[in-house]
CSV table of C-alpha atoms and ligand atoms in Angstrom, one decimal:
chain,number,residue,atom,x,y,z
A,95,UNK,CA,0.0,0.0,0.0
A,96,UNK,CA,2.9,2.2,1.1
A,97,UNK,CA,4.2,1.8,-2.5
A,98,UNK,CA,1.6,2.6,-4.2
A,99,UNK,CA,1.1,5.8,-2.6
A,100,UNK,CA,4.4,6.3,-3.4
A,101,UNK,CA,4.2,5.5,-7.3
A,102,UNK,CA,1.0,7.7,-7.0
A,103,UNK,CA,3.4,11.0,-5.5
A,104,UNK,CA,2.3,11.0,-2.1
A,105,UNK,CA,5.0,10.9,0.4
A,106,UNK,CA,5.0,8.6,3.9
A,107,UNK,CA,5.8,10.2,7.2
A,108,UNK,CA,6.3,8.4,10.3
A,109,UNK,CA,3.0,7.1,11.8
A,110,UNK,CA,3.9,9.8,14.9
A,111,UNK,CA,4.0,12.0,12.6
A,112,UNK,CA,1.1,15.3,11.4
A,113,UNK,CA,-0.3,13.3,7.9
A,114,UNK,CA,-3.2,14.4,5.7
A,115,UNK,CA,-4.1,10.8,5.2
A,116,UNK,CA,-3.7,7.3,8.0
A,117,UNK,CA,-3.7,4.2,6.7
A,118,UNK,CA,-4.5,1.5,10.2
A,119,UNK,CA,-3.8,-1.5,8.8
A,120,UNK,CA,-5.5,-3.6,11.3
A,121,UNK,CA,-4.5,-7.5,12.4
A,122,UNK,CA,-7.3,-9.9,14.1
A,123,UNK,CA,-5.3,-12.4,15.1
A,124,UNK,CA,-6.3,-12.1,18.8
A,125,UNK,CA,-9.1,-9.6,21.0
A,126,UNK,CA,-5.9,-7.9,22.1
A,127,UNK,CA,-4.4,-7.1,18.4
A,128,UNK,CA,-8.5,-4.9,18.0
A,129,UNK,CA,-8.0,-3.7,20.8
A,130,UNK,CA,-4.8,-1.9,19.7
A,131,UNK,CA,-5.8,-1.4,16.0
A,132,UNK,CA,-9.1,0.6,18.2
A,133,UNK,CA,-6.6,2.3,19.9
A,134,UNK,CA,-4.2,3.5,16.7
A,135,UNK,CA,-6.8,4.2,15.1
A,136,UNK,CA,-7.6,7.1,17.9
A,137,UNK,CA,-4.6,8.2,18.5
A,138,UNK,CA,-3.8,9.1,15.0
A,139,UNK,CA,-6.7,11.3,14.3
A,140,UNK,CA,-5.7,13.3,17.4
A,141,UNK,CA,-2.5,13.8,15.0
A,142,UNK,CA,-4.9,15.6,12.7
A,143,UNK,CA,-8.5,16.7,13.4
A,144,UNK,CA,-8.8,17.2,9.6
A,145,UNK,CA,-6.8,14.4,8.0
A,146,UNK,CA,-8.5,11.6,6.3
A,147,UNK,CA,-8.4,8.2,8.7
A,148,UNK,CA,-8.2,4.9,6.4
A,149,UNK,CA,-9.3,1.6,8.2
A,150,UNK,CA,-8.1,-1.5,6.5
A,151,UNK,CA,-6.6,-5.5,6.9
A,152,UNK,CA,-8.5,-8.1,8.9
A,153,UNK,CA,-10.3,-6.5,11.6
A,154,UNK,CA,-11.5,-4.3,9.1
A,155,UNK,CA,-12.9,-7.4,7.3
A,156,UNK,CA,-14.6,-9.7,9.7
A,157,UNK,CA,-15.6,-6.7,12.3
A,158,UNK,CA,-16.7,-3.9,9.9
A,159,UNK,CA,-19.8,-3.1,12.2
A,160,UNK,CA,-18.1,-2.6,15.2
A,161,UNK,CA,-15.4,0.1,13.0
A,162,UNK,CA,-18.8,1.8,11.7
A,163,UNK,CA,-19.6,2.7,15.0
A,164,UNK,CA,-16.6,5.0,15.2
A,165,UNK,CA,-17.6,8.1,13.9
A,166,UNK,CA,-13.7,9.0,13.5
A,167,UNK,CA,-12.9,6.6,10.5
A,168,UNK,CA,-13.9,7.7,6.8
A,169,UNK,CA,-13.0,4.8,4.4
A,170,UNK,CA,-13.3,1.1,5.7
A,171,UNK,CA,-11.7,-1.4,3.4
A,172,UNK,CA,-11.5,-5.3,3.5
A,173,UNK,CA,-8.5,-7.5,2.6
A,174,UNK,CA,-9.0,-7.9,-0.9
A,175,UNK,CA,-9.1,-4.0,-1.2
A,176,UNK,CA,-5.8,-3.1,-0.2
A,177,UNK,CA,-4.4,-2.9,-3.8
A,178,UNK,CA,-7.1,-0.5,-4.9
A,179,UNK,CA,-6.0,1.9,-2.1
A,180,UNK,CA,-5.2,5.2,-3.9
A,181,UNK,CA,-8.2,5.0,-6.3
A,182,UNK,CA,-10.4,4.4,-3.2
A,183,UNK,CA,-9.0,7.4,-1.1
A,184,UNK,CA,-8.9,10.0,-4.2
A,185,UNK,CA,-12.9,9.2,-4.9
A,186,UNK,CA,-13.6,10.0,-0.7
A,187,UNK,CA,-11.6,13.0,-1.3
A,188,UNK,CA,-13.5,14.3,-4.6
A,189,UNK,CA,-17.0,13.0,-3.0
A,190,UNK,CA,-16.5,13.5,0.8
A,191,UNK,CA,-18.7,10.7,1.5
A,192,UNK,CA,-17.6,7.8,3.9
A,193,UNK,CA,-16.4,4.7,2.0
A,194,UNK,CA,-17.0,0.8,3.0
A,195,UNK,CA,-15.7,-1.4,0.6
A,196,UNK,CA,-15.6,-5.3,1.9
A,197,UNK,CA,-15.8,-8.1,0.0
A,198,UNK,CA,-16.5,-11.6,0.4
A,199,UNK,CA,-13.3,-13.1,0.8
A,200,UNK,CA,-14.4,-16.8,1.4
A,201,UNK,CA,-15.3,-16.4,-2.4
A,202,UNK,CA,-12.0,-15.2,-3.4
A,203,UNK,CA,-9.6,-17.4,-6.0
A,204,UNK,CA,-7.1,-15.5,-7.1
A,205,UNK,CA,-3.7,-14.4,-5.4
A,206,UNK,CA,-4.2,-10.6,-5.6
A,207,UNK,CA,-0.5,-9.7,-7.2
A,208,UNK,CA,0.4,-6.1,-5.9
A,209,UNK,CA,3.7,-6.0,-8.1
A,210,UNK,CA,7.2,-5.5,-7.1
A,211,UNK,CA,6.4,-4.3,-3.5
A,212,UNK,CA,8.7,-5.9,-1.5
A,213,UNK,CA,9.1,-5.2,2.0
A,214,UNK,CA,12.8,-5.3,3.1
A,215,UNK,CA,13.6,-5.5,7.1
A,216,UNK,CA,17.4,-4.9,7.1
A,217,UNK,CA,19.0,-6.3,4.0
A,218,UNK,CA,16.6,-9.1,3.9
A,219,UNK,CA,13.5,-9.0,1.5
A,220,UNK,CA,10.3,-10.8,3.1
A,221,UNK,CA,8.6,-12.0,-0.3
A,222,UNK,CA,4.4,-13.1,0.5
A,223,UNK,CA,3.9,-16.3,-2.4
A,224,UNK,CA,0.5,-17.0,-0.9
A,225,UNK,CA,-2.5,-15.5,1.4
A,226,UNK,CA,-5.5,-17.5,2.4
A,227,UNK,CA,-6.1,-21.0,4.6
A,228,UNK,CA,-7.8,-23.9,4.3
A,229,UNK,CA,-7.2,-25.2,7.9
A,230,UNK,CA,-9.7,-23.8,9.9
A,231,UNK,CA,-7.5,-25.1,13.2
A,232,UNK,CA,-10.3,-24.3,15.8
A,233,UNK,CA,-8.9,-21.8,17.9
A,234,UNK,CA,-8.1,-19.3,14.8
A,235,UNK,CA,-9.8,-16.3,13.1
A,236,UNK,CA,-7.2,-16.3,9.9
A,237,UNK,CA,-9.9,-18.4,7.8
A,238,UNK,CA,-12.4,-15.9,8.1
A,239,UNK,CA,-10.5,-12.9,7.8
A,240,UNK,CA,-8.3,-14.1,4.7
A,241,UNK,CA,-10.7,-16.2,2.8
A,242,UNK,CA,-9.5,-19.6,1.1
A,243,UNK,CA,-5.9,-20.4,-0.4
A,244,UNK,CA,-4.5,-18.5,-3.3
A,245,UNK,CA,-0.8,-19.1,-4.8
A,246,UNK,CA,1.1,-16.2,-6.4
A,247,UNK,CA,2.1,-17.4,-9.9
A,248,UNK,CA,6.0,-18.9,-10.1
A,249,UNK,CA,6.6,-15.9,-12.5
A,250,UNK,CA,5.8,-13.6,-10.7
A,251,UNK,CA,7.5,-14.3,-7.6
A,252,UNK,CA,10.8,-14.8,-9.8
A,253,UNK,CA,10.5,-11.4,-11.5
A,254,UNK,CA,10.2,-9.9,-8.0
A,255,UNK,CA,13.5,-11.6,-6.8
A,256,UNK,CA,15.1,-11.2,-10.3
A,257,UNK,CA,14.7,-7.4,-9.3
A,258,UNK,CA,15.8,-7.5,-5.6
A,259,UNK,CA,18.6,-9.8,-6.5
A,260,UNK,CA,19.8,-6.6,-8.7
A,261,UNK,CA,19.6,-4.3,-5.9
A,262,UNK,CA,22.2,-6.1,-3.9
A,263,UNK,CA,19.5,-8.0,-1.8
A,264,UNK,CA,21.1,-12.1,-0.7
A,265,UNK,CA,18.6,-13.0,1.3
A,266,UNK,CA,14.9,-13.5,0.5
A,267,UNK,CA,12.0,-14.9,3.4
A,268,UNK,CA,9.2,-16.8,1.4
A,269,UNK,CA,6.0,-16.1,3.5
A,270,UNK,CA,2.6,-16.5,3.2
A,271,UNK,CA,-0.8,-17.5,5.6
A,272,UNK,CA,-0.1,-21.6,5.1
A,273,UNK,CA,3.1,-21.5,2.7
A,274,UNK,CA,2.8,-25.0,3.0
A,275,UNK,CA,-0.4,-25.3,1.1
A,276,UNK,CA,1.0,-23.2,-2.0
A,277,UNK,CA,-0.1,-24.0,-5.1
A,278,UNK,CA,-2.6,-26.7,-4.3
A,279,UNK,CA,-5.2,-23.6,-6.0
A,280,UNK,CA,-3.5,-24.3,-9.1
A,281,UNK,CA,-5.2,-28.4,-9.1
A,282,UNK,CA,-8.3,-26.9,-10.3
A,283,UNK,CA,-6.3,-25.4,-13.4
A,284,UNK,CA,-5.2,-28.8,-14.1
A,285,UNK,CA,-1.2,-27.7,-12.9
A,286,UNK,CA,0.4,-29.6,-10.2
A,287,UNK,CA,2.9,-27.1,-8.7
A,288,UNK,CA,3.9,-26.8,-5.2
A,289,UNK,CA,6.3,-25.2,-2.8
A,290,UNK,CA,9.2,-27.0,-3.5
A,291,UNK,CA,8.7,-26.2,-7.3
A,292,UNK,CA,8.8,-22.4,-6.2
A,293,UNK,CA,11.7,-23.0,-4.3
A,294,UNK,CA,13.5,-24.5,-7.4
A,295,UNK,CA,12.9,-22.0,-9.4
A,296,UNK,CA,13.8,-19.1,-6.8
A,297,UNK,CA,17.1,-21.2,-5.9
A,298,UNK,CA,18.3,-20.8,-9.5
A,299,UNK,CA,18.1,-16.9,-9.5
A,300,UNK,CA,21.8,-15.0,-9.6
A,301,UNK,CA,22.8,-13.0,-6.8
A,302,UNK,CA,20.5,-14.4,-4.0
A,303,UNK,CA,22.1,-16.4,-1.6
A,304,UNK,CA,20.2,-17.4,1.0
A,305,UNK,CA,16.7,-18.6,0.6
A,306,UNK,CA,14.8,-18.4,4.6
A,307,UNK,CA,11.8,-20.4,4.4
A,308,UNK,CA,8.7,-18.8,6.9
A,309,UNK,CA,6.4,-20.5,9.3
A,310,UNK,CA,5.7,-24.1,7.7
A,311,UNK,CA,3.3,-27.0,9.0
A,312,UNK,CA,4.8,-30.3,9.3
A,313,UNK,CA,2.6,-32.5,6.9
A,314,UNK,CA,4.7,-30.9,3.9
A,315,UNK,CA,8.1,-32.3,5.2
A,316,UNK,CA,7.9,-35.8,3.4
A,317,UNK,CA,11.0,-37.6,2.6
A,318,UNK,CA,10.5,-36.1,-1.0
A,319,UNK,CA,10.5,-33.1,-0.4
A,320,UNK,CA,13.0,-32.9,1.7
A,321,UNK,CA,15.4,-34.7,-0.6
A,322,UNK,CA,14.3,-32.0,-3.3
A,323,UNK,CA,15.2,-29.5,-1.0
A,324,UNK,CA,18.8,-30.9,0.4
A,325,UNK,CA,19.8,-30.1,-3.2
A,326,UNK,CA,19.4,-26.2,-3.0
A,327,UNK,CA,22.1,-25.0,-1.3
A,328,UNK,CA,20.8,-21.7,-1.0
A,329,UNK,CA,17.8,-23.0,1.6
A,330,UNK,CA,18.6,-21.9,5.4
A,331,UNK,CA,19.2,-25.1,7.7
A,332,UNK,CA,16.4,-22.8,9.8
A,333,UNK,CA,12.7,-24.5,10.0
A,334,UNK,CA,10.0,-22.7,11.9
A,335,UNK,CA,7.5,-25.6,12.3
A,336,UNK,CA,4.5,-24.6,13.5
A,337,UNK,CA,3.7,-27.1,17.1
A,338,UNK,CA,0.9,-25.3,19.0
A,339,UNK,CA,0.9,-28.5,21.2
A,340,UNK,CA,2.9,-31.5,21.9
A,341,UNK,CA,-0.3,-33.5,22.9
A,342,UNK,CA,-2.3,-35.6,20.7
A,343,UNK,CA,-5.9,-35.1,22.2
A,344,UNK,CA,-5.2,-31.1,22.4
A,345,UNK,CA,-4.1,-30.9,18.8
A,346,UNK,CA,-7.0,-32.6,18.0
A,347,UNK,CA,-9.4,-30.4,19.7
A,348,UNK,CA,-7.4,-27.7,18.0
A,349,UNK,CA,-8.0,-29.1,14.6
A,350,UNK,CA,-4.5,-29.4,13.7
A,351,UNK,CA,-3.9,-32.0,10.8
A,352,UNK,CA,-0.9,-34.3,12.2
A,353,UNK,CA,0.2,-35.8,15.1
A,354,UNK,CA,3.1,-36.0,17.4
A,355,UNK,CA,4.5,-39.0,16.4
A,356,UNK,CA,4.5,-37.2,12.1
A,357,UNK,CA,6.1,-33.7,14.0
A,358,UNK,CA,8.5,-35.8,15.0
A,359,UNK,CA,9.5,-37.7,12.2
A,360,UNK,CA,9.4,-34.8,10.2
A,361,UNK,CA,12.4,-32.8,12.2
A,362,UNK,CA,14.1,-36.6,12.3
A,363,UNK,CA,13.9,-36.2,8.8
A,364,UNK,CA,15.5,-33.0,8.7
A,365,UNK,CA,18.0,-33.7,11.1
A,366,UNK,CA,19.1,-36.6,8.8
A,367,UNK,CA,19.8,-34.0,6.0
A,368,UNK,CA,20.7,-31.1,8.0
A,369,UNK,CA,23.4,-31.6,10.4
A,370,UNK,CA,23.3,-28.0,11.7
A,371,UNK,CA,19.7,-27.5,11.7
A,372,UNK,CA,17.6,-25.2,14.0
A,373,UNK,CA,14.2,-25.9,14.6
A,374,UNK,CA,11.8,-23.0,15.9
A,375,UNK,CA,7.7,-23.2,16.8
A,376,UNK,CA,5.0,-21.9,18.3
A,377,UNK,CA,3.7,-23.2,21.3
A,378,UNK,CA,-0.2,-22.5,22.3
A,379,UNK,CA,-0.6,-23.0,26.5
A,380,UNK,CA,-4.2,-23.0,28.5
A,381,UNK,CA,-6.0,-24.4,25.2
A,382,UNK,CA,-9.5,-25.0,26.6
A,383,UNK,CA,-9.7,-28.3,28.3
A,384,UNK,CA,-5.9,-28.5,28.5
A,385,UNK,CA,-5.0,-30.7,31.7
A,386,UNK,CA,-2.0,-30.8,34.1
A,387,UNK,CA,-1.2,-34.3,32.1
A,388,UNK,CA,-1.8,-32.8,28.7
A,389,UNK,CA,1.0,-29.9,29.3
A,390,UNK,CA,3.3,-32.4,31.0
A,391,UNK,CA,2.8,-34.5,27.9
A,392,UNK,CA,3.3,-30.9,25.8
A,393,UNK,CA,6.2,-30.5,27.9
A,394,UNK,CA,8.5,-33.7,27.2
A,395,UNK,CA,7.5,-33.6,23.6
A,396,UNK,CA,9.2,-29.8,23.1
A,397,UNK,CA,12.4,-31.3,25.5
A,398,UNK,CA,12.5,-34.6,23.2
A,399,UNK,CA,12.1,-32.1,20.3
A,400,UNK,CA,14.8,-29.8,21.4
A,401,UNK,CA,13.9,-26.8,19.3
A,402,UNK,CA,16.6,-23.9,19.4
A,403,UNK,CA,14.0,-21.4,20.0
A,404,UNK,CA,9.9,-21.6,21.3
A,405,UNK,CA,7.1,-18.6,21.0
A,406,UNK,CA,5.0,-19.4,23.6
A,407,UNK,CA,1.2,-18.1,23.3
A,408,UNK,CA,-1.4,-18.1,26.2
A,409,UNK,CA,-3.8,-18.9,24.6
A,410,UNK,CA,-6.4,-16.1,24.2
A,411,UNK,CA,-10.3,-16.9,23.4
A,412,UNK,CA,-10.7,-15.8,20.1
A,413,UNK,CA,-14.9,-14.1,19.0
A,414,UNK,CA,-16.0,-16.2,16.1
A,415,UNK,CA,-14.1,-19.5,16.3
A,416,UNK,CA,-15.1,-23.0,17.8
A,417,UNK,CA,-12.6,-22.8,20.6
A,418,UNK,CA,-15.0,-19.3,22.0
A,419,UNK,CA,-17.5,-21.6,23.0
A,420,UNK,CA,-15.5,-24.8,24.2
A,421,UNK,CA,-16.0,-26.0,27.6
A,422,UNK,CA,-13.3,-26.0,30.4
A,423,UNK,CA,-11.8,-22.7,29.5
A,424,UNK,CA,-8.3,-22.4,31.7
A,425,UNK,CA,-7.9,-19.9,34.4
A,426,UNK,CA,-5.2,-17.5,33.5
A,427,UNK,CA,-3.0,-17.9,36.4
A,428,UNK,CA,-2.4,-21.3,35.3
A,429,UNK,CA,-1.6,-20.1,31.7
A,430,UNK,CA,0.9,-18.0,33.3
A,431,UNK,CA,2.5,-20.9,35.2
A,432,UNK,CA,2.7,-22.8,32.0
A,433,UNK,CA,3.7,-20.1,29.8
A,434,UNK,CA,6.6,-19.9,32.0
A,435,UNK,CA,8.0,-22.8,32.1
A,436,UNK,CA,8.3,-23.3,29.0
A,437,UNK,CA,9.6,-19.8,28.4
A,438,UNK,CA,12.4,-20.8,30.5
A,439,UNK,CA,12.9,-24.4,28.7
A,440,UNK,CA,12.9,-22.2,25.3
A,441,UNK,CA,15.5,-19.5,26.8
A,442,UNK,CA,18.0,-23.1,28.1
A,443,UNK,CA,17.8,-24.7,24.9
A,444,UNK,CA,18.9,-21.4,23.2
A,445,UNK,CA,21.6,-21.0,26.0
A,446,UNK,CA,22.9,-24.5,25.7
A,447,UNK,CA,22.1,-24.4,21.7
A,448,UNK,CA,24.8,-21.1,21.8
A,449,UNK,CA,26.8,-22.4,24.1
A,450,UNK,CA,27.7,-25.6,21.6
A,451,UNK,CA,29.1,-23.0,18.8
A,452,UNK,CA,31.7,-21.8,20.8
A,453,UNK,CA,35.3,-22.2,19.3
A,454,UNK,CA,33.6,-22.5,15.8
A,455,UNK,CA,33.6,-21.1,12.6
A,456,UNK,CA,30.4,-19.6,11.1
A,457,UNK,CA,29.3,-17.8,8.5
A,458,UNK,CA,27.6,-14.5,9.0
A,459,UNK,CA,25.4,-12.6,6.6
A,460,UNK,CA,25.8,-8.6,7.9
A,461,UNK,CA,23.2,-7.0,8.5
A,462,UNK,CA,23.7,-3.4,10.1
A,463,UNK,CA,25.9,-1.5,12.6
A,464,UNK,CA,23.9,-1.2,16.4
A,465,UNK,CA,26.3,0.2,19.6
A,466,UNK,CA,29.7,-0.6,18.6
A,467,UNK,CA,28.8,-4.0,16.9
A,468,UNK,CA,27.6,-5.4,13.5
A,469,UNK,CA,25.0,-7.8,13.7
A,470,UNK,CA,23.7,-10.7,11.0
A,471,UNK,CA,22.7,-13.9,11.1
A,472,UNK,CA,23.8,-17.2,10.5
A,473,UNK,CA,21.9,-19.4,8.1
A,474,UNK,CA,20.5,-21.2,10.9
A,475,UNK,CA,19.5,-18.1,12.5
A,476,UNK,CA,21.8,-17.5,14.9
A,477,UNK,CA,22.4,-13.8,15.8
A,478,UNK,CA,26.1,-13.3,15.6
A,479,UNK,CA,27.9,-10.0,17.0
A,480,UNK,CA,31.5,-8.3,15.6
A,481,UNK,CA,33.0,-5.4,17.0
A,482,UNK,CA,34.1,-2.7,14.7
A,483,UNK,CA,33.5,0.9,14.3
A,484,UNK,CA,30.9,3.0,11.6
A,485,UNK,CA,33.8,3.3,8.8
A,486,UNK,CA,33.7,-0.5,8.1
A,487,UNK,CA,30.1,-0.4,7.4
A,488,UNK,CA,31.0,-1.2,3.5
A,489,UNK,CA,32.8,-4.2,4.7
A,490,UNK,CA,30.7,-6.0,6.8
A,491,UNK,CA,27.3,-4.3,5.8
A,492,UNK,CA,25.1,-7.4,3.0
A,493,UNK,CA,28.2,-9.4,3.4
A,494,UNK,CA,29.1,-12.6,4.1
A,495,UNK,CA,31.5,-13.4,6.4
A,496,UNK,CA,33.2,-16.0,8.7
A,497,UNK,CA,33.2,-15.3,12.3
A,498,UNK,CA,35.4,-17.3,15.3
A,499,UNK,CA,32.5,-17.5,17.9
A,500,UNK,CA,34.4,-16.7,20.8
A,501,UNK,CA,31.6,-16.0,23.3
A,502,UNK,CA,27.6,-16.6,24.3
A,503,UNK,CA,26.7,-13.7,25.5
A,504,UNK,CA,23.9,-15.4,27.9
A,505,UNK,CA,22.0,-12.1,28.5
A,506,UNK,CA,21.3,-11.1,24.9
A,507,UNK,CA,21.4,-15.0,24.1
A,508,UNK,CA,23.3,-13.5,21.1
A,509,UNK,CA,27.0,-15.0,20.2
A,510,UNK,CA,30.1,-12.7,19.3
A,511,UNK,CA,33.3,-13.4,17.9
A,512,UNK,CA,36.2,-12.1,15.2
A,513,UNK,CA,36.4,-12.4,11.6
A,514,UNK,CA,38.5,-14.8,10.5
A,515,UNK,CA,41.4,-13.2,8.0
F,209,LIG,S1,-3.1,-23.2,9.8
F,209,LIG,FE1,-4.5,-22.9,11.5
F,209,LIG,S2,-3.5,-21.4,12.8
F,209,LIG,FE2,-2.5,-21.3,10.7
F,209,LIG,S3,-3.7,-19.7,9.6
F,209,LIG,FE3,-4.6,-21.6,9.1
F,209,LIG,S4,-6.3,-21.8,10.6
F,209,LIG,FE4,-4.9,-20.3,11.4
């Protein structure tokens, strides 16, 4: 959206800033992520009496009614609007009369292709091939919000990288809603494609050397694919695989598609063909119904796993899904206990994960210069720390390096070492 305000001649100020239009692009993901779209959404407008207050993104589609209640907001928009953005605004400003615009989403069937607008955090671009799910896990709003499946088209997403790979970009992160489901839209036009076609075709582009693969589900990681995917050296040896419980019964009252016993063969699997591998998840605590025997089971599954890293989630009734209305709802003081427990198992594993690259040589894609230090990552996602001073920046800066680890620091949980001459 940003860009094509920008290829439109508007210029973007900081969102503290005085603007003559906000865009809120709202998330729904949780009661708490309204709450503080409600609450931008205020705040701005304070900014400006005058200026023209765009709502947009997920809330904006499943909770439209609520949004027309605030008399603040003058253009509501739904997901699939987003790319009509400017066109939208400049009508409201030639008409002056408030604009809702959402469509049904769950009707949806193409990937809406906004063009060459990457985002880039750092020198990393984040590159969305898909949007929509088919999962329905029962504790989640994305469904509604997002509508069903749609791949981006292989060409597209190559002409993209082609053009960031120019710029100097090396790294790309392929994201999407269920990246794992990409291309499955395409059956219906007779194509078989999937992910690891994409991932072919993006592993063959000059210039890019490190391909970071986002949040996937562990039902794609089949000994196929994986053996397709050992053979691209640019994929990171970094897997986010997406848990939410280590219980059988739980993820089946969350609707999630595999089991325990498939999780773990599929980071076996990995670990057979990636010797440095580091595996990262999501963790849900307090699902409704979730016993003391069903964490303890969650538990010993993560310390059997032994991920480097764990998001832990309390989990957070959600208006509009099954789990709402599920019985046994869990009292948040025990969410709290179990949240922290295995926030501390997560923050040991890291330690003793750190503590084992000590004395080794990595390699270290430069990022930026922060306090004395640059900072990148390793390709298994390890943040890795080099002193040097602001004139070096050309040296280290989108580079890749190798790096002595010398120490962990414990508080940071961040390593630091020298370059090796
Ligand atoms: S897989 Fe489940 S948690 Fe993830 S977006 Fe789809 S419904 Fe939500």
């Amino acid at each position: 959206m940003e860009q094509q305000f920008i290829n439109c001649g508007y210029k973007i100020v900081e969102n503290t800033k005085e603007a003559d239009i906000y865009v809120i692009n709202t998330c729904t993901v949780t009661n708490m992520a309204e709450r503080k779209s409600r609450q931008m959404l205020r705040r701005v407008k304070e900014l400006n009496k005058n200026s023209i207050l765009v709502v947009c993104g997920c809330y904006a589609q499943v909770a439209s009614k609520e949004l027309e209640k605030i008399p603040e907001i003058d253009i509501i928009l739904g997901t699939n609007e987003k790319n009509n953005i400017v066109k939208i605004v400049e009508e409201y400003i030639n008409n002056k009369e408030k604009v809702e615009r959402i469509s049904d989403v769950s009707t949806q069937c193409e990937f809406i292709d906004f063009g060459d607008v990457t985002y880039t955090e750092k020198n990393r671009a984040v590159i969305k091939v898909q949007d929509g799910c088919n999962m329905f896990c029962t504790y989640c709003i994305i469904p509604y919000a997002r509508g069903r499946i749609r791949s981006r088209k292989i060409e597209s997403v190559v002409s993209e990288i082609e053009k960031i790979a120019k710029s100097g970009i090396k790294e790309v992160v392929i994201t999407g809603i269920h990246v794992a489901s990409y291309g499955k839209d395409f059956d219906a036009e007779g194509k078989k494609i999937r992910l690891i076609d994409l991932l072919e075709a993006i592993n063959k582009i000059d210039g890019i050397e490190r391909i970071r693969l986002g949040s996937l589900e562990p039902t794609l990681i089949d000994k196929e694919f994986v053996e397709r995917l050992s053979k691209l050296e640019k994929i990171c040896d970094h897997f986010h695989l997406s848990l939410q419980s280590g219980c059988d019964s739980v993820l089946k009252r969350m609707n999630r598609k595999y089991t325990t016993k498939q999780y773990k063969q599929a980071t076996d699997l990995l670990r057979d063909y990636y010797p440095n591998v580091s595996f990262t998840t999501d963790v849900i605590v307090g699902f409704p119904g979730e016993t003391n025997e069903e964490f303890e089971e969650t538990y010993n599954f993560l310390n059997d796993v032994d991920f480097y890293r764990m998001h832990i989630f309390k989990y957070s009734q959600r208006k509009g899904t099954p789990a709402e209305k599920m019985p046994k709802q869990i009292d948040g003081n025990i969410k709290e206990q179990r949240s922290n427990r295995l926030i501390e198992l997560s923050n040991e594993n890291e330690n003793k994960h750190n503590n084992s690259y000590i004395g080794k040589t990595v390699n270290v894609l430069f990022e930026e210069f922060d306090n004395g230090f640059f900072k990148g990552h390793t390709k298994n996602y390890i943040m890795v720390n080099v002193p040097g001073t602001k004139e070096q920046e050309n040296l280290f800066v989108n580079n890749i390096l190798s790096v002595l680890v010398e120490e962990n620091r414990e508080d940071t949980r961040e390593l630091e070492g020298k370059i090796l001459k």
